[in-house]
PDB file of C-alpha atoms in Angstrom:
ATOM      1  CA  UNK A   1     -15.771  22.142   1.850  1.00  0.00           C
ATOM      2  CA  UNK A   2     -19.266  21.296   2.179  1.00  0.00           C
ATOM      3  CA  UNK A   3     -20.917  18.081   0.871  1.00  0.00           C
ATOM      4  CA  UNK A   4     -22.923  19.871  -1.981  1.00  0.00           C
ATOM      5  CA  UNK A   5     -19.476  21.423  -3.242  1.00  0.00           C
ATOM      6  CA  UNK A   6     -17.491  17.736  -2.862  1.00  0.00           C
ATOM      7  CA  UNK A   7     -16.897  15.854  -5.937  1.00  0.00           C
ATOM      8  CA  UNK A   8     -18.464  12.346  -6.356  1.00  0.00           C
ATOM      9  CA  UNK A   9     -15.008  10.658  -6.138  1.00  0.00           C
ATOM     10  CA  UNK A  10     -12.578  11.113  -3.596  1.00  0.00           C
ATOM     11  CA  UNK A  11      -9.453   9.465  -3.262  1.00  0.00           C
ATOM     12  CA  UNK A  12      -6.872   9.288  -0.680  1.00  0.00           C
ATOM     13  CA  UNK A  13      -3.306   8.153  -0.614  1.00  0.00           C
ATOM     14  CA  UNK A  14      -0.830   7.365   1.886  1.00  0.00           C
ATOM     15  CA  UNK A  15       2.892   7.830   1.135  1.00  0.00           C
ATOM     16  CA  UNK A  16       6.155   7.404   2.893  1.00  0.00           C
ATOM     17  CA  UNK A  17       8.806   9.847   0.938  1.00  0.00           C
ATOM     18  CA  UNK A  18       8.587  12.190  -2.135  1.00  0.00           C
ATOM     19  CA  UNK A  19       8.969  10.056  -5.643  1.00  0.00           C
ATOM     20  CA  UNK A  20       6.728   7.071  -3.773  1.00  0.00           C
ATOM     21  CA  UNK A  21       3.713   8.188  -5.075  1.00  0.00           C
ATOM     22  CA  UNK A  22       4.903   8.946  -8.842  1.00  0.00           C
ATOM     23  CA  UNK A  23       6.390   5.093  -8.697  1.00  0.00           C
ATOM     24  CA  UNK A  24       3.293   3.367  -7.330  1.00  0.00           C
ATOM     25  CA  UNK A  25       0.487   5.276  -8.253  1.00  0.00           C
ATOM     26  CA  UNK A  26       1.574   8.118 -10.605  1.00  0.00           C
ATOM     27  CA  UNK A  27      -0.429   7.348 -13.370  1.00  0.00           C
ATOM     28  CA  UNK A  28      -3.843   6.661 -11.186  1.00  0.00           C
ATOM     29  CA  UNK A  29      -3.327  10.101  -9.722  1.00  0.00           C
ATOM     30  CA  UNK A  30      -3.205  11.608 -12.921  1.00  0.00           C
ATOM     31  CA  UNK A  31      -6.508   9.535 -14.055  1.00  0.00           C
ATOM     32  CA  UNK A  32      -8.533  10.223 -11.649  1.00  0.00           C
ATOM     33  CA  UNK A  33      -7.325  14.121 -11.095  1.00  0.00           C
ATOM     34  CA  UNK A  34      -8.298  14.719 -14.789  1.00  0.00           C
ATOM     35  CA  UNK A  35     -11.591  13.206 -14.412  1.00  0.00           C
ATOM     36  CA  UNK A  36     -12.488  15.588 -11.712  1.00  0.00           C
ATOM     37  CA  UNK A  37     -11.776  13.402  -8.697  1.00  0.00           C
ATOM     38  CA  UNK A  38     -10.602  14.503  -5.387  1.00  0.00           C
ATOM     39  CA  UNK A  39      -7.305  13.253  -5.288  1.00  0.00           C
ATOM     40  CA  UNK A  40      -5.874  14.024  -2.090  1.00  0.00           C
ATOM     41  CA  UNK A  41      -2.119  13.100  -1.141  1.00  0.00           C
ATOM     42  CA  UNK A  42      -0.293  12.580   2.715  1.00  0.00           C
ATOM     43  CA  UNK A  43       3.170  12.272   2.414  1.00  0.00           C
ATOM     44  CA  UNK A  44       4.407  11.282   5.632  1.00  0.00           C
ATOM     45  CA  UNK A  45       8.312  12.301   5.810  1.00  0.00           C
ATOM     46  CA  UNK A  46      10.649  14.328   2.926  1.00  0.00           C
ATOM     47  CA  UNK A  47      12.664  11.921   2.362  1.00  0.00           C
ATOM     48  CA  UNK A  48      15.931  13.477   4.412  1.00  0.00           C
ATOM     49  CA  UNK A  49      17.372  10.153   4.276  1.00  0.00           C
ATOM     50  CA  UNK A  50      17.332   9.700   0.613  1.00  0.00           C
ATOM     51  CA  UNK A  51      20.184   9.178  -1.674  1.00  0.00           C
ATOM     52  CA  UNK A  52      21.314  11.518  -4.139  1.00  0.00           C
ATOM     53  CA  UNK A  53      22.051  10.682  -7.139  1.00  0.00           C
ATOM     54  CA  UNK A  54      23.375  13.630  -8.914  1.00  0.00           C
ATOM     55  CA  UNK A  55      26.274  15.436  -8.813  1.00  0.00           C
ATOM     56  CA  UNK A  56      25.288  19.210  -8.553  1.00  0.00           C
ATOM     57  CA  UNK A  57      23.179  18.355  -5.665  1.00  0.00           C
ATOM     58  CA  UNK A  58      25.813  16.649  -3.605  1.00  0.00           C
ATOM     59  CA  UNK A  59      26.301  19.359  -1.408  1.00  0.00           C
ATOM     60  CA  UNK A  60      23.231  18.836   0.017  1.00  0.00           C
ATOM     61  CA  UNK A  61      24.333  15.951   1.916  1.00  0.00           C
ATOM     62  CA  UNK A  62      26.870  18.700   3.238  1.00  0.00           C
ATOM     63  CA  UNK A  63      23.873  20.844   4.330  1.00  0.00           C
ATOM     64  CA  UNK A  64      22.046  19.058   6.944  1.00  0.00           C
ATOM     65  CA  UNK A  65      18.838  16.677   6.845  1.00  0.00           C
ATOM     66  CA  UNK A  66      16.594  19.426   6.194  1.00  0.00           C
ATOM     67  CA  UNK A  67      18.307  20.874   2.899  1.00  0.00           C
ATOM     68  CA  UNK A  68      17.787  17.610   0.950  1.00  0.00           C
ATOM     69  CA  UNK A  69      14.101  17.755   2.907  1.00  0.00           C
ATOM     70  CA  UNK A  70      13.549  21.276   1.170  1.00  0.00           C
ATOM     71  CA  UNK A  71      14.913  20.417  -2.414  1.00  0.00           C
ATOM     72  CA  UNK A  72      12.590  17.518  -2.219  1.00  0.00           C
ATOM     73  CA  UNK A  73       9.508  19.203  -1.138  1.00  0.00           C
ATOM     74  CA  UNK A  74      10.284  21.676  -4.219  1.00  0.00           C
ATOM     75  CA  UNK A  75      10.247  18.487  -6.213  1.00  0.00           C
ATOM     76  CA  UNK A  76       7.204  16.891  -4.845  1.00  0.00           C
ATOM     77  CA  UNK A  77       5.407  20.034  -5.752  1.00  0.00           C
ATOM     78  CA  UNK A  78       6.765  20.071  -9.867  1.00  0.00           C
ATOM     79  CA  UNK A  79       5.765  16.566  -9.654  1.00  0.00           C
ATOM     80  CA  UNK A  80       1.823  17.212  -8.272  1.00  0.00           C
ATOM     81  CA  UNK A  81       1.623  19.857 -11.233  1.00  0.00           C
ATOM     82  CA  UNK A  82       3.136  17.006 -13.588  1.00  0.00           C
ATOM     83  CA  UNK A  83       0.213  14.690 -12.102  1.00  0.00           C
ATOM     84  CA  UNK A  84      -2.778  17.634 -12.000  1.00  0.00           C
ATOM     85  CA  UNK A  85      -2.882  17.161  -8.211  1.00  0.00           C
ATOM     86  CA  UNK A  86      -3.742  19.945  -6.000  1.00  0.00           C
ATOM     87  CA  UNK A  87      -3.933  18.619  -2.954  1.00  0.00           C
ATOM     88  CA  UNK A  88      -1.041  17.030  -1.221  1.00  0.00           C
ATOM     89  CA  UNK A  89       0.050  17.488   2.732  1.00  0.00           C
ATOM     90  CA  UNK A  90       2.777  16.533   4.867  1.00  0.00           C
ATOM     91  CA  UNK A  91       1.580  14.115   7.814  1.00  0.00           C
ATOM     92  CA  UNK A  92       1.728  16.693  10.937  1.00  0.00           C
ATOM     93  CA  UNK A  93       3.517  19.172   8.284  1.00  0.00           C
ATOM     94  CA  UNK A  94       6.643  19.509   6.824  1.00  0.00           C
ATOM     95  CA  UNK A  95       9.658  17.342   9.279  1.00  0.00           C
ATOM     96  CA  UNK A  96       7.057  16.497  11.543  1.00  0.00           C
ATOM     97  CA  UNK A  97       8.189  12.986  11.352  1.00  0.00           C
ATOM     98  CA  UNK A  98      11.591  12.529   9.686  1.00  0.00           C
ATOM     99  CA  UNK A  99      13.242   9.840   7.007  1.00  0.00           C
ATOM    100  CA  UNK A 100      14.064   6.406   8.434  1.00  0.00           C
ATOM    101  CA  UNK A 101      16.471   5.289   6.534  1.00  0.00           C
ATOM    102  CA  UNK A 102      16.684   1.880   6.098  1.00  0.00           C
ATOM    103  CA  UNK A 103      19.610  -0.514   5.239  1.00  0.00           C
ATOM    104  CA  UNK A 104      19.405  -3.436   2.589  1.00  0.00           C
ATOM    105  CA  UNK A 105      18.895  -7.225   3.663  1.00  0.00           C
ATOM    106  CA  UNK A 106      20.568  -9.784   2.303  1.00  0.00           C
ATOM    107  CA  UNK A 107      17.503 -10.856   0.224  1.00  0.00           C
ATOM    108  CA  UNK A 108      17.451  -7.640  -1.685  1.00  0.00           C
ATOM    109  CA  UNK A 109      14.796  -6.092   0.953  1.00  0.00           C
ATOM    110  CA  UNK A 110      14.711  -3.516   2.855  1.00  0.00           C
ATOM    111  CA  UNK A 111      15.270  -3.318   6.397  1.00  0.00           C
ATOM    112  CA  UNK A 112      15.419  -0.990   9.316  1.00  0.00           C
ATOM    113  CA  UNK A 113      19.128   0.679   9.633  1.00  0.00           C
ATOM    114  CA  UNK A 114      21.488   0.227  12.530  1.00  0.00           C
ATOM    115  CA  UNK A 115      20.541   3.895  13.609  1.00  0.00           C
ATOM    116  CA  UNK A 116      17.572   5.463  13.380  1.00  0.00           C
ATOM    117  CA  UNK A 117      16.634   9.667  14.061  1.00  0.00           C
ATOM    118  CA  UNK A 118      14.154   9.628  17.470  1.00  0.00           C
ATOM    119  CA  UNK A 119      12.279  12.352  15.271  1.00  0.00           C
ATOM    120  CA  UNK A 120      11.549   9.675  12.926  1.00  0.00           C
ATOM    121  CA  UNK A 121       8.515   8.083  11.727  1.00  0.00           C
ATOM    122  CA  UNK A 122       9.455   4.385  12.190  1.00  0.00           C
ATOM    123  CA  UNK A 123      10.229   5.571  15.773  1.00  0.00           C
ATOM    124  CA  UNK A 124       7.043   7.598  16.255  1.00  0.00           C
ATOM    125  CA  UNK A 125       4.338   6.112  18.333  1.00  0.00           C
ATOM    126  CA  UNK A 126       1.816   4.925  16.237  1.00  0.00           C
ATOM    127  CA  UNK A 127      -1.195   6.661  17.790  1.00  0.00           C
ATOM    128  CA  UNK A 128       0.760   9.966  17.491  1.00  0.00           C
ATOM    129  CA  UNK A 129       0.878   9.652  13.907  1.00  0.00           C
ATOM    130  CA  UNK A 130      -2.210   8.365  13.338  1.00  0.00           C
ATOM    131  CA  UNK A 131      -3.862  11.442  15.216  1.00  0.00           C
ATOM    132  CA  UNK A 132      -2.480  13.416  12.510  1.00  0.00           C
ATOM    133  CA  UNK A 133      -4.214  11.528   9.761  1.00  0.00           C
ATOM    134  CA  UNK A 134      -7.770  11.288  11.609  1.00  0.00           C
ATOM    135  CA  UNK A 135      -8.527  15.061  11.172  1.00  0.00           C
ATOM    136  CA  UNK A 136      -7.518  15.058   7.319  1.00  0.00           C
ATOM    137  CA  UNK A 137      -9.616  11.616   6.686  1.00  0.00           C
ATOM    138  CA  UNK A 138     -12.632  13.128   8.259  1.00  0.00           C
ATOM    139  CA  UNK A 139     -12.067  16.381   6.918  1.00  0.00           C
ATOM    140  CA  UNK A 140     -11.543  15.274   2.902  1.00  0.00           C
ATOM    141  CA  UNK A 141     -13.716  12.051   3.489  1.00  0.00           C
ATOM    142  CA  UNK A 142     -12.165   9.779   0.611  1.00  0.00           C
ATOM    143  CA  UNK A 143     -14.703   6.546  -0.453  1.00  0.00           C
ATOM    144  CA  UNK A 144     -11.148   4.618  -1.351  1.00  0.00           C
ATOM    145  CA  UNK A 145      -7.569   4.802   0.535  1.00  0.00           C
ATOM    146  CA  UNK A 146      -4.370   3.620  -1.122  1.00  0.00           C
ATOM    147  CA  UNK A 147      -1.786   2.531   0.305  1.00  0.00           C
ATOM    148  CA  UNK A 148       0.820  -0.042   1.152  1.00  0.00           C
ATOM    149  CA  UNK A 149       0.298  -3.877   2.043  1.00  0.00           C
ATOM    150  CA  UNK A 150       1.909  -4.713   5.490  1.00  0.00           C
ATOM    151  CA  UNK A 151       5.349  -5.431   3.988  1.00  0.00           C
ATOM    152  CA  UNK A 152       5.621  -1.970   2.719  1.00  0.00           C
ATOM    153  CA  UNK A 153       5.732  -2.856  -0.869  1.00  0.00           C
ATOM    154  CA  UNK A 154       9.251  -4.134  -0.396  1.00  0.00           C
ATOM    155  CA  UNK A 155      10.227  -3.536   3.507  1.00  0.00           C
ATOM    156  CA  UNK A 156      11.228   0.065   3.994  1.00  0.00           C
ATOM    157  CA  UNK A 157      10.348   0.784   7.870  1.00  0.00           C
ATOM    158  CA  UNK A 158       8.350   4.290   6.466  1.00  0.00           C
ATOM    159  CA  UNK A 159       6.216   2.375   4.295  1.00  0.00           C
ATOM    160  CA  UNK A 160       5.510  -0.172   6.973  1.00  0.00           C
ATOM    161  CA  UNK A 161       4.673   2.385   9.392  1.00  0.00           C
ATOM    162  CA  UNK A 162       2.813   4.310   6.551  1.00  0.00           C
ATOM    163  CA  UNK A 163       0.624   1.153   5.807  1.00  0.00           C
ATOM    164  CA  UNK A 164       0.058   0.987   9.917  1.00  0.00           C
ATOM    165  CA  UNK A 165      -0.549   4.824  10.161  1.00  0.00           C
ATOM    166  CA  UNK A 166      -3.470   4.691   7.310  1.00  0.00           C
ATOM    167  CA  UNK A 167      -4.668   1.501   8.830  1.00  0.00           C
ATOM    168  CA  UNK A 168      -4.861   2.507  12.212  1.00  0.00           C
ATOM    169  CA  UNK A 169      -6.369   6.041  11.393  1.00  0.00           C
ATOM    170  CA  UNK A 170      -8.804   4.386   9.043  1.00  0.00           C
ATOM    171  CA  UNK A 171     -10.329   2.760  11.832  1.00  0.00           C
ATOM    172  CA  UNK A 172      -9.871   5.545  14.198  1.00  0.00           C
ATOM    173  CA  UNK A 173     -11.623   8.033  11.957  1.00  0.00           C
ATOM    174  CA  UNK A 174     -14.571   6.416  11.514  1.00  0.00           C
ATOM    175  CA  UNK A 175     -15.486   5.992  15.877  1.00  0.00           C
ATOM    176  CA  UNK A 176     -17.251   8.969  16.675  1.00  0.00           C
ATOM    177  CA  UNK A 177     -16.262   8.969  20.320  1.00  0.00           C
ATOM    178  CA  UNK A 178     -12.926   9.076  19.085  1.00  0.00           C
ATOM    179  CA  UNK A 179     -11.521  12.597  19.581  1.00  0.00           C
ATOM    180  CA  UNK A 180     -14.710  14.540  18.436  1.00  0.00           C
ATOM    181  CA  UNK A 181     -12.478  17.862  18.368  1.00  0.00           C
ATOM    182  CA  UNK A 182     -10.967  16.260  15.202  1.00  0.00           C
ATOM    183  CA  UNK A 183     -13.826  16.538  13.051  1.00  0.00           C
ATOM    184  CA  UNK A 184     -16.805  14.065  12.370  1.00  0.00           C
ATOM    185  CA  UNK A 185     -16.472  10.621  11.974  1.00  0.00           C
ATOM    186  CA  UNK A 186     -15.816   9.222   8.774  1.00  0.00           C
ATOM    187  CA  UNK A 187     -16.016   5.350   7.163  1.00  0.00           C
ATOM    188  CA  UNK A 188     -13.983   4.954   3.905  1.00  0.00           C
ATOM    189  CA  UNK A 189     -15.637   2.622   1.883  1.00  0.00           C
ATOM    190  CA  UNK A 190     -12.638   0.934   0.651  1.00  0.00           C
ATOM    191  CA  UNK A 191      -8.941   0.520   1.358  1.00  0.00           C
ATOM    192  CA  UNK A 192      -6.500  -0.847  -1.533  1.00  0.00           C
ATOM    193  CA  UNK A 193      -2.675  -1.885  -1.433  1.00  0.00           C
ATOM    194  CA  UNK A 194      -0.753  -1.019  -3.746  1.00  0.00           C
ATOM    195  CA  UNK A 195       0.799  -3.994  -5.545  1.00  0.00           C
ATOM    196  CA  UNK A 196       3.551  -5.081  -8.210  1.00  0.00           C
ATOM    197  CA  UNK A 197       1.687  -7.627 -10.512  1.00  0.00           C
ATOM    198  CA  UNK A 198       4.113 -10.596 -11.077  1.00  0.00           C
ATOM    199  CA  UNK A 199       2.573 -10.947 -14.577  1.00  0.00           C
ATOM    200  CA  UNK A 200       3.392  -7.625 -15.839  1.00  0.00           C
ATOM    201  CA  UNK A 201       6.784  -7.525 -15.033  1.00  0.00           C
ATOM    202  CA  UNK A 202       7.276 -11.113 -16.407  1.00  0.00           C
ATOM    203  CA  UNK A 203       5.697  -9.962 -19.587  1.00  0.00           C
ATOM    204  CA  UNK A 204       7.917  -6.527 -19.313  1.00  0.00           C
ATOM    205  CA  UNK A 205      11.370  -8.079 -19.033  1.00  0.00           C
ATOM    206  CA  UNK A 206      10.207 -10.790 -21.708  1.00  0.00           C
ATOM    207  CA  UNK A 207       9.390  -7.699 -24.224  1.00  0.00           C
ATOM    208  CA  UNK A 208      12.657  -5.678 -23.145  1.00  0.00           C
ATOM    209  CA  UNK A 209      14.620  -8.677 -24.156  1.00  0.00           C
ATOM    210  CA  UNK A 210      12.993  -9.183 -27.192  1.00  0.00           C
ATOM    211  CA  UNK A 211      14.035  -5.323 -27.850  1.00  0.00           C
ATOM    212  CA  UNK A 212      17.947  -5.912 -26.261  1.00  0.00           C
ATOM    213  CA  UNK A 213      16.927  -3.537 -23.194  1.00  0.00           C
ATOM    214  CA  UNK A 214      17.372  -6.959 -20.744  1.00  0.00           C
ATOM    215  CA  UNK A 215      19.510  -4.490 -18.244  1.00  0.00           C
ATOM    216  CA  UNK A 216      16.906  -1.399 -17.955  1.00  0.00           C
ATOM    217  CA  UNK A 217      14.661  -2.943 -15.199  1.00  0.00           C
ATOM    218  CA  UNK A 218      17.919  -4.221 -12.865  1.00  0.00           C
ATOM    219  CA  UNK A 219      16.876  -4.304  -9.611  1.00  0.00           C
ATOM    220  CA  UNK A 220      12.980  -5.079  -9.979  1.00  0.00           C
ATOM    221  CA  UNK A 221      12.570  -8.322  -8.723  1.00  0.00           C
ATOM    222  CA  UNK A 222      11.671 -11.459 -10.769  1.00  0.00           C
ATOM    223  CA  UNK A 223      10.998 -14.558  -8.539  1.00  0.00           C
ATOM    224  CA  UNK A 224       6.999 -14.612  -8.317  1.00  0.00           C
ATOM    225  CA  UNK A 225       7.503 -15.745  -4.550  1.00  0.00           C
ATOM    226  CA  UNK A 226       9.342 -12.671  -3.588  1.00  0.00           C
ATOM    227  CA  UNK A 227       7.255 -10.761  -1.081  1.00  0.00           C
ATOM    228  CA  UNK A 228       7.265  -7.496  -3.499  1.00  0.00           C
ATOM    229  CA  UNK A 229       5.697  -9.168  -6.162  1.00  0.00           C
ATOM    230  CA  UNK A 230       1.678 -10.059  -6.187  1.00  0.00           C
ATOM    231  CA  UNK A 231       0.280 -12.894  -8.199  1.00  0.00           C
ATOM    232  CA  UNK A 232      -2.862 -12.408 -10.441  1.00  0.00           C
ATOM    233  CA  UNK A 233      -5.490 -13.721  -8.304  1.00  0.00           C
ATOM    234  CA  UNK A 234      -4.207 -11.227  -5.572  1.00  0.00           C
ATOM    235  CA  UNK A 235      -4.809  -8.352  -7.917  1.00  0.00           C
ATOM    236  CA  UNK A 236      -7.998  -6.763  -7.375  1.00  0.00           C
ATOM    237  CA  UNK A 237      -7.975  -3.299  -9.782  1.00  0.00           C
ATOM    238  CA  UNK A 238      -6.088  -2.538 -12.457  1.00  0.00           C
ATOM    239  CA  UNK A 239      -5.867   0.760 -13.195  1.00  0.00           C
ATOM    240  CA  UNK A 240      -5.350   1.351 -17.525  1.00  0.00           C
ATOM    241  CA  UNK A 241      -4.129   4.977 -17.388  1.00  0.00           C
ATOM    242  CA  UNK A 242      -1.655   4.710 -20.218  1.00  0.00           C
ATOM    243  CA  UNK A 243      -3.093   8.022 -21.560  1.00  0.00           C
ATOM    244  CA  UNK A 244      -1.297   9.374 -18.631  1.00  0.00           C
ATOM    245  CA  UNK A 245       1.908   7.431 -18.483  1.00  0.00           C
ATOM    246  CA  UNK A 246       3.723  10.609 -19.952  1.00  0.00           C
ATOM    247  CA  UNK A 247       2.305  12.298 -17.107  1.00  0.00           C
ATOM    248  CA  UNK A 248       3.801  10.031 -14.306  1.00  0.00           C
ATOM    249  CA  UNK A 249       7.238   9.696 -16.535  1.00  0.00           C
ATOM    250  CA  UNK A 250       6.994  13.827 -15.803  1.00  0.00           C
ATOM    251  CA  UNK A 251       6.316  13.285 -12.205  1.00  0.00           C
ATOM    252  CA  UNK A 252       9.384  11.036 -11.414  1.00  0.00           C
ATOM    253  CA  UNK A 253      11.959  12.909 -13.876  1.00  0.00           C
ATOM    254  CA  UNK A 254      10.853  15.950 -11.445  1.00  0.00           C
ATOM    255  CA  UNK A 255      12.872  14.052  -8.318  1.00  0.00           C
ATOM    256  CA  UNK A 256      16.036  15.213  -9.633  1.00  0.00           C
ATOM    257  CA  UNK A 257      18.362  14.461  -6.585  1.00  0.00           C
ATOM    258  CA  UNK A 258      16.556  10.625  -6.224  1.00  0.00           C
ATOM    259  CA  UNK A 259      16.387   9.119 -10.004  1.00  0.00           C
ATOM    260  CA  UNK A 260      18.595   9.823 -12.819  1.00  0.00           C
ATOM    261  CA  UNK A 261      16.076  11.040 -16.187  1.00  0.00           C
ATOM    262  CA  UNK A 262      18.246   9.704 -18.523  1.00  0.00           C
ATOM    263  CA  UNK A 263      18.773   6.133 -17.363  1.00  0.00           C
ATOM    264  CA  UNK A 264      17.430   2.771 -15.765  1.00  0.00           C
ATOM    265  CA  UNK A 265      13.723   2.612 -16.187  1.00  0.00           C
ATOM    266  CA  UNK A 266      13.194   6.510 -17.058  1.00  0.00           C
ATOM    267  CA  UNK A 267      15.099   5.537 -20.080  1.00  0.00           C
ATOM    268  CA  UNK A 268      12.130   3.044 -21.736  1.00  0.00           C
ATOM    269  CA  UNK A 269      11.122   3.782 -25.306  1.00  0.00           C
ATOM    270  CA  UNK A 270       7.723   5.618 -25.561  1.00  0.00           C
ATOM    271  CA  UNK A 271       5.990   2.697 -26.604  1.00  0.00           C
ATOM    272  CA  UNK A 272       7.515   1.121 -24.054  1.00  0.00           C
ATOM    273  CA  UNK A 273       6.755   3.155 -21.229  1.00  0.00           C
ATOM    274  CA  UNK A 274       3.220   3.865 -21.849  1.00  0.00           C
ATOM    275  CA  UNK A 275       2.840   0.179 -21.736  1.00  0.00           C
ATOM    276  CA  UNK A 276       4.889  -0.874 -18.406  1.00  0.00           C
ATOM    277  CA  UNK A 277       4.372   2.575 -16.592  1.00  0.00           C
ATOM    278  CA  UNK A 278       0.679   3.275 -17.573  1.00  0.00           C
ATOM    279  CA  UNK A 279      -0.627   0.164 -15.733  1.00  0.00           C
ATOM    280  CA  UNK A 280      -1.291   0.102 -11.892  1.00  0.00           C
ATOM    281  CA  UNK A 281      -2.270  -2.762 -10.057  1.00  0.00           C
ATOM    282  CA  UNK A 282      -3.941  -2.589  -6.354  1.00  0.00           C
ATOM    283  CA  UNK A 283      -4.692  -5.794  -3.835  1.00  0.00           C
ATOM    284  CA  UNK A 284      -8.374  -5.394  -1.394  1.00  0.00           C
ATOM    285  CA  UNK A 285      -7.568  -4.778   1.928  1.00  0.00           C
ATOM    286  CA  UNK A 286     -10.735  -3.954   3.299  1.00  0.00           C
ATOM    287  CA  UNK A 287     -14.286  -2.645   3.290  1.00  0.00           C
ATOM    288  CA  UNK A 288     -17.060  -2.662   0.323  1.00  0.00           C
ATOM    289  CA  UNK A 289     -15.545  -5.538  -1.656  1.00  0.00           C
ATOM    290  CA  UNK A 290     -15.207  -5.129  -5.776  1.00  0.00           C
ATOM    291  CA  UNK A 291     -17.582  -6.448  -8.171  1.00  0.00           C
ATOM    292  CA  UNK A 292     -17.155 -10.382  -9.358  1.00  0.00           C
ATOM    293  CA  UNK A 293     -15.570 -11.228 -11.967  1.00  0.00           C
ATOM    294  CA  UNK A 294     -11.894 -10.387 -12.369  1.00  0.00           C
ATOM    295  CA  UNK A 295      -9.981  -7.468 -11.394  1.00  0.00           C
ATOM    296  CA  UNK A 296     -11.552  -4.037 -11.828  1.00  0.00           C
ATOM    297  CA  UNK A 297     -11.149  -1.579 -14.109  1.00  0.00           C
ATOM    298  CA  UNK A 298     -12.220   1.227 -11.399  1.00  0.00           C
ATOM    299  CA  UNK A 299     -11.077   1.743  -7.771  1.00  0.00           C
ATOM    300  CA  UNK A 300     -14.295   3.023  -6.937  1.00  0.00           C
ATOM    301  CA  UNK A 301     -16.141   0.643  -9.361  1.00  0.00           C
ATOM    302  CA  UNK A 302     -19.285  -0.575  -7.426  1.00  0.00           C
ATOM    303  CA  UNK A 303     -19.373   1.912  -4.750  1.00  0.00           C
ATOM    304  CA  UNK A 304     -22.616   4.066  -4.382  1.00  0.00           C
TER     305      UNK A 304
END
C-alpha cells in the first residue's frame, strides 16, 4: 500500500487469544472500521488453551491443541465480519506461538500454570516475537497502538507478554538500523492500554441491581484497588461507540466454544448492553500525549 492510497487513520491492536479483542475493544473496532479507518488486528496465539464451554464442541478437547485452534480461528473470522474488520493476522501466523494457559491465583487473578507448552508465547523469547511484529508495524504504519497495560488487563501470561511484544516492537520498529530487511522504520504516534474504568462498572452493577440482574456481571471485579480496574483520572479516551454495541455483542456471541450467548453478560437487556458494552475506556502509555482537559473522545484526537 502506498502512502497516497493509506487512509488518514490507522489503528493497530495487539491481542493475546480470539474473543480478547471483541471484550476489550469490540466496539472501537467497529467505530473506527465504519468510519474508514485502518483497523488492523495481531492476534498473537488461537487460544488452544481455552475452555470450552459448550457441549457439542467438547470433543475438541479430544482432538488435540490445534482442533480447538482451528474452530477458533473460524470464529475470529465471523467475529471480524461482525466488527467490519478486514484486516487481522496471526503473530508469525497461525500456531506460531501457542496458548499459555494460565491457572487462577488466589486473588481472583490470573497466573502462569504449573506447565507451560515450550511452543508457547509466554515461553517465547521476547525478541523472537517481537521480530514478527516489526515488519507488520512498519508495513501498516498505525498513528495509535492498543494494547494491554503491564498487568495484562488482569494477569494472563499471553497478555503480559502481548503488552511486552507491542512494547518492545514499538520501539524496535521505529530504529532504522534495526533490521532494515524488515521494512522502513516507523514511529507510532501513540500507544494506549486498554483499561476497565472503575466508575462504569460501579455505575453498571448499581443499575443491574436496580433492574434485579445483581448476578449477570459475577466475576467482574468490584474493589476499585484491584489491579484490573482503572480509576478516572487514569482514563485517558473514552471511546462512545454505543451505535456499535450490537456489533461487538455479534462479535463475542461468534466465540461459540469460549462464551455461552444466552447467559452471564451476553444476556444484558438491549438498553442495557448498548450502555455497559458500547463504552471503551483506554489509559496513555506513551508518545504524542492527548489534548487537556479530560479524557478524549478520540484515540487519535490531536494527532496531525
Amino acid at each position: 500500500m502506498t502512502d497516497t492510497t493509506r487512509p488518514d487513520r490507522r489503528l493497530m491492536l495487539v491481542h493475546a487469544h480470539p474473543d480478547d479483542e471483541a471484550l476489550m475493544t469490540g466496539a472501537t473496532m467497529a467505530k473506527y472500521a465504519a468510519e474508514g479507518a485502518a483497523v488492523t488486528l495481531v492476534t498473537c496465539t488461537l487460544g488452544e488453551a481455552g475452555e470450552i464451554v459448550t457441549e457439542d464442541l467438547a470433543h475438541l478437547a479430544d482432538e488435540g491443541p490445534d482442533a480447538l485452534g482451528r474452530q477458533r480461528l473460524g470464529e475470529l473470522r465471523e467475529a471480524m465480519a461482525a466488527l467490519g474488520v478486514t484486516d487481522f493476522v496471526r503473530l508469525g501466523g497461525d500456531h506460531r506461538f501457542r496458548d499459555s494457559g494460565m491457572a487462577w491465583a488466589p486473588d481472583g487473578t490470573a497466573t502462569v500454570a504449573d506447565t507451560t507448552d515450550e511452543r508457547s508465547l509466554h515461553a517465547a523469547d521476547l525478541l523472537v516475537a517481537a521480530d514478527e511484529l516489526v515488519p507488520l508495524v512498519r508495513d501498516r504504519r498505525p498513528q495509535v497502538l492498543i494494547t494491554y497495560d503491564q498487568f495484562g488487563g488482569y494477569g494472563h501470561p499471553d497478555h503480559v507478554k502481548a503488552h511486552r511484544v507491542a512494547t518492545y516492537a514499538a520501539a524496535l520498529a521505529a530504529v532504522p538500523s534495526y533490521r532494515p530487511e524488515l521494512g522502513e522504520p516507523w514511529q507510532i504516534s501513540r500507544v494506549l492500554w486498554t483499561a476497565m474504568s472503575a466508575s462504569q462498572i460501579a455505575h453498571g452493577i448499581a443499575t443491574l441491581d436496580e433492574r434485579g440482574l445483581a448476578g449477570v456481571l459475577d466475576g467482574i471485579p468490584t474493589d476499585p484497588s484491584s489491579p484490573m480496574l482503572s480509576g478516572d483520572d487514569e482514563i485517558a479516551v473514552e471511546v462512545d461507540a454505543r451505535d456499535h454495541a450490537a456489533d461487538k455483542l455479534a462479535a463475542l456471541r461468534s466465540y461459540r466454544s469460549q462464551l455461552r450467548a444466552d447467559e452471564g453478560f451476553l444476556s444484558l437487556p438491549d438498553d442495557l448492553a448498548r450502555e455497559f458494552w458500547g463504552r471503551e475506556h483506554y489509559r496513555f502509555a506513551g508518545g504524542e500525549p492527548l489534548p487537556a482537559g479530560g479524557p478524549a473522545a478520540d484515540v487519535f484526537a490531536g494527532l496531525g
